[in-house]
Coordinates of C-alpha atoms and ligand atoms in Angstrom, one line a residue:
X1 CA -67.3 29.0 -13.8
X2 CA -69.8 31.4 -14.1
X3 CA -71.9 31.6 -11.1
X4 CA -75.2 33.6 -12.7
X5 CA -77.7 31.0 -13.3
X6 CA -75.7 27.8 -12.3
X7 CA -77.5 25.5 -9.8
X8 CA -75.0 25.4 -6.7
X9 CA -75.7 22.0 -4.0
X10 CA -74.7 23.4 -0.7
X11 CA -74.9 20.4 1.9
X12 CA -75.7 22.0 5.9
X13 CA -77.0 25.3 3.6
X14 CA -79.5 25.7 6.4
X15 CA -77.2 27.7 8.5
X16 CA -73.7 28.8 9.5
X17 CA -71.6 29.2 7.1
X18 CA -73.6 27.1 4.6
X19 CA -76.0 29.8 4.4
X20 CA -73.4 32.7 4.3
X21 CA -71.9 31.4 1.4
X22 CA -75.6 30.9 -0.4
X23 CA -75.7 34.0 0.2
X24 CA -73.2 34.7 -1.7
X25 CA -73.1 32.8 -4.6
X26 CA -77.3 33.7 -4.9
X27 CA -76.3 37.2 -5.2
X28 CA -73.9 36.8 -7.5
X29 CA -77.0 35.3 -9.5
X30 CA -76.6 31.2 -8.5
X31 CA -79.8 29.2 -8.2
X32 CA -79.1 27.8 -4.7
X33 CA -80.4 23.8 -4.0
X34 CA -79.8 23.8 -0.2
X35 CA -79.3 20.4 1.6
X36 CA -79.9 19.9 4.8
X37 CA -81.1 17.5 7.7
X38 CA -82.9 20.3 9.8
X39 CA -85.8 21.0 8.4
X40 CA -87.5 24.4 10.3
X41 CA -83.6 25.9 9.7
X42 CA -83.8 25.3 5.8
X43 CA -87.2 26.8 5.7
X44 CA -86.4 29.5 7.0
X45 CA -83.1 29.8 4.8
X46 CA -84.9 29.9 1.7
X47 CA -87.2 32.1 2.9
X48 CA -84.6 34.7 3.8
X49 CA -82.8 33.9 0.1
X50 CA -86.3 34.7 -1.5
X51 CA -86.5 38.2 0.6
X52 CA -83.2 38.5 -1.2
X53 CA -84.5 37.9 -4.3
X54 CA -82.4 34.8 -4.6
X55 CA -83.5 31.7 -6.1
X56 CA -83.6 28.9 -3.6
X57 CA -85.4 25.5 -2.9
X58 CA -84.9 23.2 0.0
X59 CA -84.0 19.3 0.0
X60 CA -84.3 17.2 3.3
X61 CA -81.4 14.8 3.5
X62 CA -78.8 13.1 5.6
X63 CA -76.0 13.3 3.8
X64 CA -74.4 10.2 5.7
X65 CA -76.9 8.3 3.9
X66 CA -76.5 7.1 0.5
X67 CA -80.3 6.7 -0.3
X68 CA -81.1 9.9 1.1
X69 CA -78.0 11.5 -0.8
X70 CA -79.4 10.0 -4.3
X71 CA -82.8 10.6 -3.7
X72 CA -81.8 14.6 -2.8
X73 CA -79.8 14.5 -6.1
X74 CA -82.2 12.9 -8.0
X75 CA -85.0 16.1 -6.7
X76 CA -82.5 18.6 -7.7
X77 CA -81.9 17.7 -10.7
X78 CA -86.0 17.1 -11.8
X79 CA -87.2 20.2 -10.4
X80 CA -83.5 22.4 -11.1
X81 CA -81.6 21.2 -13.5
X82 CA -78.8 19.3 -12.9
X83 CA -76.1 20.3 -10.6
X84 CA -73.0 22.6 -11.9
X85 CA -71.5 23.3 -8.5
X86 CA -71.5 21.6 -5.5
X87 CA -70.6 22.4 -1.8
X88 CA -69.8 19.9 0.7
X89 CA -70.5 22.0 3.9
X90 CA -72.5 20.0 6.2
X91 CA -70.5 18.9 9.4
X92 CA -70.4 17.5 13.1
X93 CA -67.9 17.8 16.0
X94 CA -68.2 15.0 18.8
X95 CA -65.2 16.5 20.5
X96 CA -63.4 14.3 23.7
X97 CA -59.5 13.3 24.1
X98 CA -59.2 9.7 22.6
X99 CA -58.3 8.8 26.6
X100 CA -58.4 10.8 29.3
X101 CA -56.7 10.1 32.7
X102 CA -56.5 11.1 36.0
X103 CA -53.8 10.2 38.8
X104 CA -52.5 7.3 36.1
X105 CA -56.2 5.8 35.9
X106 CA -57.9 6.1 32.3
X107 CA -61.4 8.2 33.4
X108 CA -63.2 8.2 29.8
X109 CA -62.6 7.5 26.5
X110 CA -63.6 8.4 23.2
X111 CA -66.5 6.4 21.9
X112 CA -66.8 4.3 18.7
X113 CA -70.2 5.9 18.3
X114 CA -68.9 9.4 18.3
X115 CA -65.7 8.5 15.9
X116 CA -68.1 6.7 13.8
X117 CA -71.1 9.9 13.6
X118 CA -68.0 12.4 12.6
X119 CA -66.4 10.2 9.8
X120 CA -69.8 9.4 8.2
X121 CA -70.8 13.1 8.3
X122 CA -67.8 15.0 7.7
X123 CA -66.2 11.9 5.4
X124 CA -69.0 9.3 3.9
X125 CA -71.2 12.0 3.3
X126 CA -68.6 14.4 1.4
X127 CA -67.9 10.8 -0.8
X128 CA -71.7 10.4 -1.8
X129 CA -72.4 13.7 -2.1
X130 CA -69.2 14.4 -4.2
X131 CA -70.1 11.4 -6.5
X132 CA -73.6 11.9 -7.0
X133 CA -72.9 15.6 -8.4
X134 CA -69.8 14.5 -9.8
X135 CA -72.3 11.8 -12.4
X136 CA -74.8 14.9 -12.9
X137 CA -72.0 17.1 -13.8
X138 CA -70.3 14.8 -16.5
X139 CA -73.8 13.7 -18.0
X140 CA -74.5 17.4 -18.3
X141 CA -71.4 17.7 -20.9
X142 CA -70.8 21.0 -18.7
X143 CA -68.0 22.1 -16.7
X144 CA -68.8 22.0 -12.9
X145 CA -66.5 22.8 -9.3
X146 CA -66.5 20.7 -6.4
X147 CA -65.7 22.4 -3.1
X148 CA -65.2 20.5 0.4
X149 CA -64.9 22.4 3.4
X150 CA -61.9 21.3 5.3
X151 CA -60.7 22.8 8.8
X152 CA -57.6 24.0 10.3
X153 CA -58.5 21.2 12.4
X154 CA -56.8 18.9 9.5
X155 CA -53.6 19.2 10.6
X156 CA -53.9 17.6 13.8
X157 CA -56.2 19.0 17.3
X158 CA -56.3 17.9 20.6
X159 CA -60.0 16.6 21.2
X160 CA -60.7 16.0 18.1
X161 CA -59.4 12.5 16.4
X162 CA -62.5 11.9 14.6
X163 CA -62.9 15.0 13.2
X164 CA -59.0 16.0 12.3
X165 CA -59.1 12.3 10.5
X166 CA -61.8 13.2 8.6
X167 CA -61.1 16.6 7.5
X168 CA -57.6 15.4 6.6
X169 CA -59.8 12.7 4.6
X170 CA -61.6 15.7 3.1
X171 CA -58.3 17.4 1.5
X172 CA -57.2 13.8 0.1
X173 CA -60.6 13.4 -1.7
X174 CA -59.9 16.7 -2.9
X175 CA -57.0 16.1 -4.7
X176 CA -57.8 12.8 -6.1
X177 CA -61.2 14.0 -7.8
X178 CA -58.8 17.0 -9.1
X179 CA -57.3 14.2 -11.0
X180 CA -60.1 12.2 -11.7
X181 CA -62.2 15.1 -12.9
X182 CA -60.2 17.3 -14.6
X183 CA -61.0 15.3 -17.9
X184 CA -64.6 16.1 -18.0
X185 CA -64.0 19.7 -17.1
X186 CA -64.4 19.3 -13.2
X187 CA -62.4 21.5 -10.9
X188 CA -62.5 20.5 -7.1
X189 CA -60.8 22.5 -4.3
X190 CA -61.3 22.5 -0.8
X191 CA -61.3 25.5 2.2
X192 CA -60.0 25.0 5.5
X193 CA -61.2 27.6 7.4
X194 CA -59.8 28.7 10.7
X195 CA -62.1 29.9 13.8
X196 CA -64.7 31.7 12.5
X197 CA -67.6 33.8 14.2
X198 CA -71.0 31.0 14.5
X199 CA -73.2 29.8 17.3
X200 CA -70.3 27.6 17.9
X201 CA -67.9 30.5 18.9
X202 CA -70.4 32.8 20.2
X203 CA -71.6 30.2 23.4
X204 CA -67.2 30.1 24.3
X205 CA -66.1 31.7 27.2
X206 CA -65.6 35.4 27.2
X207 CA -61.9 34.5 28.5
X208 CA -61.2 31.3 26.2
X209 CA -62.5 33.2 23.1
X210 CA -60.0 36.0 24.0
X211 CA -57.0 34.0 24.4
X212 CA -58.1 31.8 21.1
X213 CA -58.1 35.8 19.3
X214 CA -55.0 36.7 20.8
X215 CA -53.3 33.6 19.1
X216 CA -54.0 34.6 15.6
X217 CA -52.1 36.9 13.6
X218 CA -54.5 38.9 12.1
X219 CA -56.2 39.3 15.6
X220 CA -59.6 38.4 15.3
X221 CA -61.8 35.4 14.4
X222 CA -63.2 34.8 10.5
X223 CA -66.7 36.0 9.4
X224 CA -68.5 33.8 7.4
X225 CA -68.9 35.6 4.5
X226 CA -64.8 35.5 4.4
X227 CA -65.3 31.5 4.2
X228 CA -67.7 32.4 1.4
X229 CA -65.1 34.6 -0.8
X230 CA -63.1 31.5 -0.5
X231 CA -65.7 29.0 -2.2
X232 CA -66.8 31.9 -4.8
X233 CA -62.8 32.3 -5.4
X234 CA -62.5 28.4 -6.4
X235 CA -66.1 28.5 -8.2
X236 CA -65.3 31.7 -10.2
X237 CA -61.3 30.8 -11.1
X238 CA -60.8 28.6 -13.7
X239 CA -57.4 27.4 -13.2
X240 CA -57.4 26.4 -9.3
X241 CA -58.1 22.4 -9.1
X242 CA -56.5 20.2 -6.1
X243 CA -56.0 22.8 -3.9
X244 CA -56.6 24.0 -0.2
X245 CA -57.3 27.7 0.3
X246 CA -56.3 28.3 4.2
X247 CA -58.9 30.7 5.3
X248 CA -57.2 31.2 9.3
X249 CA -56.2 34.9 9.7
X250 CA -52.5 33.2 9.4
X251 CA -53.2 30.8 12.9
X252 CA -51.8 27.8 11.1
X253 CA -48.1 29.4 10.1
Ligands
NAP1 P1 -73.3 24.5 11.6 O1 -73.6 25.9 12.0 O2 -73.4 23.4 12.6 O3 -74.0 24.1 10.3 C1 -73.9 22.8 9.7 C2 -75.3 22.4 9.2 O4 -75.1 21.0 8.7 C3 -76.4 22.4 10.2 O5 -77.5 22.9 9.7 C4 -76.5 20.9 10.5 O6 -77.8 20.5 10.9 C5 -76.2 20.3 9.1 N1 -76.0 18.9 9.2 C6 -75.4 18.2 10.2 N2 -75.4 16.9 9.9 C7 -76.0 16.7 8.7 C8 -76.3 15.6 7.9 N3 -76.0 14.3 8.3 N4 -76.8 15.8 6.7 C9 -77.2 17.1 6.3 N5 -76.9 18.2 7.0 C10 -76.3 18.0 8.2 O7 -71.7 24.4 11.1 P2 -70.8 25.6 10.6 O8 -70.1 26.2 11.7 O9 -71.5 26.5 9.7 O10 -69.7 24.7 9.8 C11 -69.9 24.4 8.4 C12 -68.7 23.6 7.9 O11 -67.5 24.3 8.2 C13 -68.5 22.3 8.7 O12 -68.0 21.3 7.8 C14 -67.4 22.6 9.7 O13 -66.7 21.4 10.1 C15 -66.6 23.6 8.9 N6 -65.8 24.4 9.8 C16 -66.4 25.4 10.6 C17 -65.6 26.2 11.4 C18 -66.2 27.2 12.3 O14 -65.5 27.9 13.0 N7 -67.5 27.4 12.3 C19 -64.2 26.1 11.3 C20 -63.6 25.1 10.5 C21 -64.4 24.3 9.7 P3 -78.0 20.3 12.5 O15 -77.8 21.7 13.1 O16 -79.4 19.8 12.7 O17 -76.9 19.4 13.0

C-alpha cells in the first residue's frame, strides 16, 4: 500500500512504540489518526508530529470499549477520511505467577481482575478496533492493511498468563482476518517484537537488564524505530498477509 497520504489508526499512538512507528509512517507522507486513552501524552504526540511537519490529529478512546471504539472510528473517518491502515498497538501488562508459593503454602495468586484488564486490552480491543477499520476499509472499495502487535511473549512467559494468552490470541486473529479479508483487498499481518528499549526497560535493573542483553543473539535490546520498519514492511509489501514478522534480535530461536 502506498503510505503517502493514507490515513493510518495507530491505537496507544501516544507513546512508546506507537508513536515511533507514527513517526515513521508520517514521514513517509501517512496522515496519522492516533488513538489513545491518555490524553496530555497524545497532545503532546501530535504536537511533536506537527513540528515534524506530519499530519496528525488525536482521538480519546479506550479501546476495550466498544462504544468508545466506534465513536473514535466514526471521528476519524468525518474529519479524515476513512481509515486505509490500521495499527493495533495499544497494550497492558498486569504481570504475577498464576500461583505463587512458599514452603508448600500458596502466598498470592493471580487475580481475575488483572487477567480480565490484559485480555480486554490486548485482545477485545484488537477485535473492535480491527472490525471497525476493517467495515471503513471495505466500504471505501480501497485496499487497506491491518497490523497487530504481538510479543515474543506469545509463545509462552513465566508471569505473564494473561498477557501470553492474549498475544497468542492476537496472531490467531491475525491469520483468520488474512482469510477473511483478502477478498476485499485487506492484508493483515502481525509483529512480535522482542525486548525493546521503552520506559518499561529503561526503570529494570542495571544487572537484570544486562543478563536479559546477554541472552540475545544479536546482543542488545530493539529500538523502536526497528518495531516500526516492521509495520512500514507489512504496510508497504503487497504480498505479505497472515503472517508474524519476529522482530527479537534472534532471542526466540
Ligand atoms: P506503552 O509505552 O505502555 O504504550 C502503550 C500506550 O497504549 C500507552 O499510551 C497507553 O496509555 C495506551 N493504552 C493503554 N490502554 C489503553 C486503552 N484501553 N485504550 C487506548 N490506549 C491504551 O507500551 P509500548 O512499550 O510502546 O508497547 C506497545 C505495544 O507493543 C503493546 O501492545 C506491547 O504489548 C507491545 N510490546 C512491547 C514490547 C516492549 O519491549 N516495549 C515488547 C513486546 C511487545 P497509558 O500509558 O495511559 O496506559
Amino acid at each position: 500500500m502506498e503510505l503517502k497520504d493514507s490515513v493510518i489508526a495507530i491505537t496507544g499512538g501516544g507513546q512508546g512504540l506507537g508513536l515511533a512507528m507514527a513517526h515513521l509512517l508520517g514521514g513517509r507522507g501517512a496522515t496519522l489518526a492516533l488513538l489513545d486513552v491518555d490524553g496530555d501524552a497524545l497532545d503532546k504526540a501530535v504536537s511533536g508530529l506537527h513540528e515534524s511537519g506530519i499530519e496528525a490529529r488525536a482521538f480519546l478512546v479506550d479501546v476495550a470499549d466498544e462504544t468508545s471504539v466506534k465513536q473514535a472510528f466514526a471521528d476519524i473517518a468525518s474529519s479524515l477520511g476513512p481509515v486505509r491502515g490500521l495499527v493495533n498497538n495499544a497494550g497492558i501488562v498486569r504481570d504475577a505467577l498464576m500461583v505463587k508459593a512458599k514452603d508448600g503454602k500458596v502466598v498470592k495468586t493471580m487475580s481475575v481482575e488483572h487477567w480480565q484488564q490484559v485480555i480486554d486490552v490486548n485482545l477485545t480491543g484488537v477485535f473492535l478496533c480491527g472490525r471497525e477499520a476493517a467495515c471503513q476499509m471495505i466500504e471505501s472499495g480501497k485496499e487497506g492493511v491491518i497490523v497487530n502487535i504481538s510479543s515474543i511473549s506469545r509463545a509462552g512467559n513465566m508471569g505473564q498468563s494473561n498477557y501470553a494468552a492474549a498475544k497468542a490470541g492476537v496472531v490467531a486473529l491475525t491469520t483468520t482476518w488474512a482469510a477473511e479479508l483478502a477478498r476485499y483487498g485487506i492484508r493483515v499481518g502481525a509483529v512480535a517484537p522482542g525486548f525493546i528499549e521503552t520506559e518499561m526497560t529503561a526503570s529494570m535493573r542495571e544487572d537484570i537488564l544486562d543478563k536479559l542483553t546477554n541472552g540475545i543473539p544479536l546482543r542488545r535490546l530493539g529500538q523502536p524505530d526497528d518495531i516500526a520498519e516492521s509495520v512500514a514492511f507489512i504496510m508497504e509489501n503487497r504480498y505479505f498477509t497472515g503472517r508474524v514478522i519476529e522482530c527479537d534480535g534472534g532471542l526466540r530461536l
